[in-house]
XYZ file of C-alpha atoms in Angstrom:
429
model
C 82.693 64.835 118.109
C 79.229 65.195 119.627
C 80.335 63.196 122.661
C 83.460 65.359 123.016
C 81.431 68.565 123.166
C 78.988 67.098 125.662
C 81.792 66.119 128.035
C 84.139 69.064 127.427
C 81.451 71.668 128.120
C 79.507 69.703 130.737
C 76.292 69.971 128.756
C 74.395 67.644 131.089
C 75.550 69.489 134.190
C 74.309 72.757 132.717
C 70.936 71.121 131.962
C 71.057 71.844 128.263
C 71.794 70.089 124.949
C 74.307 70.634 122.159
C 71.398 71.426 119.823
C 70.061 74.123 122.161
C 73.527 75.624 122.486
C 73.994 75.811 118.721
C 70.563 77.417 118.271
C 71.438 79.935 120.994
C 74.664 80.681 119.124
C 72.727 81.318 115.925
C 70.486 83.741 117.815
C 73.440 85.675 119.236
C 75.194 85.779 115.872
C 72.273 87.210 113.926
C 71.766 89.752 116.690
C 75.417 90.836 116.768
C 76.615 90.370 113.171
C 75.864 94.019 112.379
C 79.096 94.838 114.230
C 81.111 93.766 111.173
C 79.814 96.652 109.083
C 79.512 99.197 111.894
C 82.925 98.590 113.465
C 84.783 98.617 110.153
C 83.126 101.911 109.190
C 84.172 103.515 112.488
C 87.711 102.139 112.150
C 87.894 103.597 108.644
C 87.340 107.033 110.190
C 90.666 106.481 111.980
C 92.401 105.707 108.682
C 92.279 101.907 108.722
C 91.294 100.664 105.226
C 87.640 99.583 105.207
C 88.295 96.067 103.918
C 91.071 95.547 106.447
C 88.720 96.701 109.195
C 86.115 94.183 108.065
C 88.598 91.305 108.147
C 90.010 92.435 111.494
C 86.518 92.553 113.008
C 85.667 89.082 111.733
C 88.947 87.449 112.760
C 89.097 88.883 116.287
C 85.427 88.018 116.862
C 86.169 84.427 115.834
C 89.229 84.198 118.073
C 87.571 85.981 120.996
C 84.556 83.679 120.915
C 86.799 80.599 120.859
C 88.739 81.896 123.876
C 85.512 82.574 125.739
C 84.073 79.186 124.831
C 87.068 77.011 125.666
C 88.535 79.009 128.580
C 85.408 80.205 130.383
C 82.764 77.787 129.045
C 80.345 80.711 128.978
C 77.688 81.614 126.353
C 79.142 85.100 125.857
C 80.321 86.407 122.480
C 83.367 88.677 122.290
C 83.236 91.313 119.544
C 84.685 94.828 119.100
C 82.788 97.041 121.505
C 80.467 99.828 120.467
C 81.628 103.030 122.112
C 85.139 101.728 122.569
C 85.564 101.744 118.795
C 84.425 105.372 118.869
C 86.997 106.044 121.593
C 89.650 104.491 119.350
C 88.827 106.523 116.237
C 87.527 109.831 117.538
C 89.430 110.275 120.807
C 92.777 108.486 120.471
C 93.331 109.158 116.763
C 91.381 112.311 115.908
C 91.453 114.198 119.223
C 94.764 113.052 120.703
C 96.527 112.973 117.346
C 97.983 109.443 117.426
C 98.294 107.476 114.189
C 96.098 104.412 113.869
C 99.236 102.284 114.101
C 100.098 103.858 117.452
C 96.469 103.555 118.517
C 96.640 99.794 117.915
C 99.717 99.698 120.159
C 97.663 101.541 122.781
C 95.001 98.835 122.453
C 97.634 96.127 122.919
C 99.150 97.751 126.021
C 95.708 98.388 127.502
C 95.010 94.704 126.967
C 98.221 93.778 128.771
C 97.190 95.908 131.753
C 93.721 94.384 131.558
C 95.284 90.921 131.781
C 97.270 91.947 134.866
C 94.042 93.147 136.481
C 91.950 90.140 135.410
C 94.418 87.495 136.597
C 95.114 89.097 139.986
C 93.000 90.105 143.019
C 92.878 93.652 141.596
C 89.769 92.684 139.612
C 87.738 91.958 142.751
C 89.039 95.078 144.473
C 87.971 97.293 141.573
C 84.613 95.564 141.244
C 83.808 96.389 144.854
C 85.322 99.887 144.874
C 83.808 101.566 141.813
C 80.317 102.927 142.564
C 77.424 101.709 140.443
C 76.539 105.304 139.581
C 79.889 105.852 137.851
C 79.710 102.547 135.972
C 76.197 103.261 134.721
C 77.119 106.872 133.967
C 79.840 105.633 131.618
C 77.333 103.428 129.795
C 74.834 106.272 129.366
C 77.489 108.778 128.289
C 78.927 106.419 125.685
C 75.395 105.729 124.472
C 74.757 109.437 123.921
C 78.085 109.737 122.107
C 77.145 106.886 119.760
C 73.774 108.530 119.147
C 75.502 111.778 118.252
C 77.752 109.969 115.773
C 74.735 108.189 114.314
C 72.854 111.453 113.831
C 75.883 112.873 112.036
C 76.319 109.862 109.759
C 72.624 109.983 108.874
C 72.844 113.683 108.018
C 70.197 114.500 110.631
C 72.493 116.998 112.326
C 75.125 119.154 110.650
C 77.721 121.739 111.783
C 76.428 125.278 112.269
C 78.681 128.326 112.832
C 76.140 130.041 115.101
C 74.677 127.182 117.137
C 77.489 124.618 116.680
C 75.053 122.021 115.335
C 71.676 122.206 113.593
C 69.068 120.032 111.906
C 70.159 118.743 108.501
C 68.454 119.568 105.207
C 65.286 117.455 105.250
C 65.084 117.791 101.476
C 68.467 116.152 100.973
C 68.292 112.583 99.649
C 70.811 111.357 102.197
C 68.838 112.807 105.103
C 65.561 111.364 103.822
C 67.210 107.980 103.419
C 68.622 108.277 106.928
C 65.138 108.926 108.327
C 63.627 106.049 106.357
C 66.438 103.801 107.572
C 65.782 104.830 111.155
C 62.067 104.065 110.853
C 62.780 100.625 109.371
C 65.301 99.792 112.091
C 63.005 100.961 114.892
C 59.988 99.017 113.589
C 61.976 95.798 113.177
C 63.557 96.186 116.606
C 60.306 96.958 118.417
C 58.620 94.011 116.716
C 61.357 91.783 118.190
C 62.399 90.530 114.763
C 65.451 88.296 115.152
C 68.454 89.811 113.461
C 66.612 93.149 113.207
C 69.830 95.178 112.999
C 71.227 92.981 110.224
C 67.962 93.057 108.266
C 67.809 96.830 108.645
C 71.335 97.248 107.263
C 70.558 94.992 104.281
C 67.271 96.724 103.427
C 68.733 100.195 103.765
C 71.784 99.286 101.682
C 69.553 97.958 98.892
C 67.526 101.188 98.949
C 70.713 103.249 98.780
C 71.985 101.221 95.837
C 68.653 101.644 94.037
C 68.798 105.404 94.581
C 72.459 105.593 93.556
C 73.586 107.109 96.871
C 75.916 104.322 98.030
C 79.106 106.380 97.877
C 82.810 105.733 97.566
C 83.222 102.780 99.925
C 81.602 100.500 97.368
C 83.852 101.420 94.490
C 85.784 98.605 92.926
C 84.757 95.004 92.526
C 88.016 93.302 93.426
C 88.867 92.242 96.950
C 92.248 91.154 98.192
C 93.280 89.971 101.645
C 96.627 91.663 101.045
C 94.964 94.849 102.286
C 94.507 93.233 105.683
C 98.140 92.177 105.813
C 99.078 95.860 105.950
C 97.083 96.139 109.196
C 97.787 92.819 110.916
C 100.642 93.315 113.374
C 101.003 96.916 112.212
C 100.884 98.379 115.724
C 103.649 100.872 116.325
C 105.371 101.295 119.689
C 107.499 104.198 118.491
C 105.704 106.549 120.853
C 105.704 104.271 123.886
C 108.138 106.549 125.740
C 105.969 109.620 125.146
C 103.408 111.067 127.532
C 100.726 111.099 124.837
C 100.903 107.337 124.405
C 100.239 106.636 128.079
C 97.606 109.364 128.256
C 95.696 107.175 125.806
C 96.491 103.841 127.479
C 95.218 104.784 130.942
C 91.647 105.871 130.063
C 91.223 103.070 127.497
C 92.193 100.517 130.141
C 89.667 102.005 132.566
C 86.918 101.906 129.939
C 87.415 98.281 128.871
C 87.826 97.048 132.452
C 84.738 98.729 133.859
C 82.528 98.157 130.821
C 83.259 94.446 130.814
C 82.693 94.242 134.548
C 79.241 95.723 134.147
C 78.305 93.604 131.141
C 79.471 90.313 132.630
C 77.807 90.821 136.002
C 74.498 91.109 134.172
C 74.990 87.977 132.024
C 76.937 85.258 133.848
C 76.745 83.749 137.344
C 79.339 84.800 139.898
C 81.015 81.386 139.624
C 81.948 82.100 135.994
C 82.846 85.780 136.325
C 86.597 85.323 136.896
C 87.198 83.181 133.818
C 84.946 85.232 131.537
C 86.722 88.395 132.688
C 90.077 86.773 131.950
C 88.907 85.700 128.493
C 87.916 89.315 127.871
C 91.364 90.559 128.791
C 93.210 88.144 126.489
C 90.937 88.960 123.561
C 91.270 92.710 124.200
C 95.064 92.446 124.022
C 94.935 90.406 120.807
C 92.684 93.054 119.249
C 95.686 95.355 118.922
C 97.616 92.625 117.120
C 94.806 91.799 114.708
C 94.088 95.438 113.839
C 90.953 96.598 115.611
C 89.645 98.348 118.698
C 89.223 96.165 121.824
C 86.636 93.422 122.049
C 84.101 93.330 124.857
C 81.434 90.951 126.088
C 78.686 91.608 123.583
C 75.440 92.843 125.101
C 73.739 90.932 122.286
C 74.859 87.728 124.025
C 71.841 88.206 126.285
C 69.662 87.242 123.300
C 71.442 83.889 123.029
C 71.290 83.390 126.786
C 67.563 84.097 126.712
C 67.290 81.506 123.926
C 68.802 78.866 126.223
C 72.557 79.293 125.840
C 74.416 78.130 128.948
C 77.842 76.877 127.868
C 80.829 77.777 125.713
C 79.317 75.892 122.773
C 77.126 78.947 122.210
C 80.157 81.249 122.015
C 82.058 78.859 119.749
C 79.073 78.651 117.401
C 79.030 82.454 117.176
C 82.765 82.498 116.418
C 82.481 79.942 113.622
C 79.608 81.868 112.044
C 81.676 85.053 112.164
C 84.491 83.270 110.359
C 82.111 81.998 107.663
C 80.849 85.545 107.134
C 84.278 86.420 105.719
C 82.905 85.363 102.335
C 80.445 88.283 102.510
C 83.155 90.944 102.547
C 82.627 92.083 98.914
C 78.991 92.803 99.790
C 79.713 94.540 103.116
C 81.735 97.190 101.263
C 78.494 98.524 99.800
C 77.005 99.426 103.180
C 76.531 103.249 103.353
C 76.595 105.573 106.360
C 72.808 105.917 106.234
C 72.448 102.183 106.958
C 74.861 102.377 109.904
C 73.372 105.524 111.464
C 70.119 103.937 112.762
C 72.062 101.154 114.461
C 74.241 103.640 116.335
C 71.150 105.583 117.406
C 69.303 102.474 118.591
C 72.335 101.096 120.443
C 72.624 104.500 122.101
C 68.989 104.346 123.205
C 69.516 100.887 124.700
C 72.557 102.075 126.630
C 70.483 105.012 127.869
C 68.395 102.604 129.945
C 71.229 102.390 132.452
C 70.241 105.856 133.669
C 67.527 104.147 135.729
C 70.231 102.647 137.949
C 71.633 106.042 138.947
C 70.242 107.586 142.144
C 69.987 111.223 141.107
C 68.087 111.919 144.331
C 71.457 111.508 146.065
C 73.605 114.333 144.681
C 76.806 112.677 145.873
C 76.064 109.868 143.414
C 74.040 111.713 140.780
C 76.279 114.745 140.143
C 79.482 112.810 139.262
C 77.447 110.465 137.047
C 75.793 113.489 135.403
C 79.192 114.995 134.589
C 80.244 111.759 132.889
C 76.990 111.584 130.933
C 77.108 115.130 129.550
C 80.842 115.582 129.095
C 81.415 112.440 127.016
C 79.256 113.646 124.088
C 79.872 117.383 124.616
C 83.662 117.014 124.603
C 83.556 114.178 122.042
C 85.914 112.363 124.390
C 85.020 109.302 126.445
C 88.247 109.675 128.415
C 87.605 113.285 129.451
C 84.023 112.583 130.472
C 84.983 109.633 132.652
C 87.889 111.563 134.176
C 85.701 114.466 135.330
C 83.164 112.095 136.865
C 85.798 110.149 138.781
C 87.456 113.328 140.045
C 84.127 114.842 141.063
C 83.040 111.816 143.106
C 85.419 112.204 146.085
C 85.079 116.004 145.994
C 81.286 115.836 146.267
C 81.415 113.165 148.977
C 83.861 115.252 151.025
C 81.728 118.372 150.541
C 78.743 116.511 151.981
C 80.739 115.165 154.925
C 80.629 111.568 153.707
C 84.338 110.814 153.605
C 83.866 107.193 154.722
C 81.970 106.455 151.498
C 85.080 107.029 149.377
C 86.902 103.715 148.732
C 90.679 104.032 148.697
C 91.061 102.445 145.206
C 88.588 104.975 143.826
C 90.541 107.818 145.434
C 93.734 106.536 143.794
C 92.069 106.295 140.373
C 90.637 109.802 140.790
C 94.095 111.156 141.564
C 95.478 109.363 138.502
C 92.836 111.054 136.368
C 93.916 114.380 137.883
C 97.508 113.642 136.852
C 96.130 112.681 133.423
C 94.787 116.226 132.964
C 97.944 117.820 134.336
C 100.116 115.872 131.908
C 97.680 116.544 129.069
C 97.835 120.291 129.759
C 101.639 120.215 129.858
C 101.722 118.281 126.592
C 99.453 120.828 124.872
C 101.575 123.750 126.080
C-alpha cells in the first residue's frame, strides 16, 4: 500500500514523503473541521434538518477530497464554501423564495455549468478577462456578509425600527457568551494555535452547556441516519422552466467559478490549475445531489501546504478524517449559535485582507469593486452585489475614455447581469 501511494502520487518527484503528506493532511483537517458545525447551522436556516446538514457536509467533504486527491494530485481540500453557503440559505431560499429542495437543484445545475466551463477553454478565457479588482471585491463583500451574520448569531447586533440595526443588550447572557466566545477565538487564532477554530467551538459549547443556554438544536439524544435520507437526492427540478430558477443558477455559477479561480491561483502551481479546477467543478455538482451548498477549494488548505503538503495524499487524508468525524455527530448537535458566531466574524476578517489588492486610487477599478463590497452585505444578497459591480465596470471605463480596457467576455457577463435584473423586476411585478 505504501509503495502504491508513493508511485501513484509521485511522492519522490514532488520531493516529499508519505509521512509528510499525512501530517499535512492532519493540519488541514484540524484547521477546516469547524466547517461541519458552521455549514450545517447555516443550511438549517434554509430548512434543511440540522443532522442531515451535518452528514451532507461530512460526506461531500470526503468525496470532494478524494476527487481532488486522485484526479488532480493536489494538496487542496474541498469543503462547502463559507459565503456560498450563506448565498444558498439567505439569498436563494430566503430572499428569492425557492424551497431548499429547489435550491439544491440550483446547486446541481450550477455545478453542471461549472463543469462545462472547467473542461473547456472557457476557463482560461474567464481567468484572463475578469479584473482582479472584481474578484477581490467579491471576496471582501462576502467576508463582510459573513461578519454581519456572525454578529447577528452572537446577539451583538439586533433589529431596530429606527436605525435598522443596533447594538444588542450587553446584559443578556447570550450576548455576553458571544463576546467571551469571540475573545477566546481571537486569542487562539492570533497565537497560531493549530485547530484554533475547532478548539474555540468546543470550549464555547462547553461553556454554553454549563450555563444552560445551548438551545433547541441539542434536544434529543437519539440520532438516525434516516434523517439524511430525506435530503440525499432530494433536489427538485420542478421549477427548472421558471425564470426564478435560472435567476438563481446564473449568479451562483459566477460565484463558485470566480471564487475557486482566485483560491486555486493562490495555492497551486499553474501546471496543476486545470485539474484542480475540474475537480472543483465535479464536487460542486455532486454537492446538490448529496444535500449541501457547493464545495470550494478550502482556504484552510494553505495551512497544510505550509506544513509541507504537495500531493493528493494530503487531500485524501483530509477526506478520510472527515469521514471518521461522522461518529461525532451526536456531539455536534450541541453546538450553539454563540460558538459559531466568532468563526464567521474571524473568517470575515480574513477575507477582508483581499481589499489590499484593489487599486482604489484608480476609480475605474475601485468604484465597481466598492459597489460589490458594500452592496453584498447591505442588500443581504451576494448575487445583487456582484451584479452591480460587474455592470458598473464597463460603464465607469467608458466614462473615463478607457474602452480598450473592457474585455469582451466581461462585457457579455455584464450584459447578462443586466438581463438578470430585468427578468427579476418582471418576476416581482
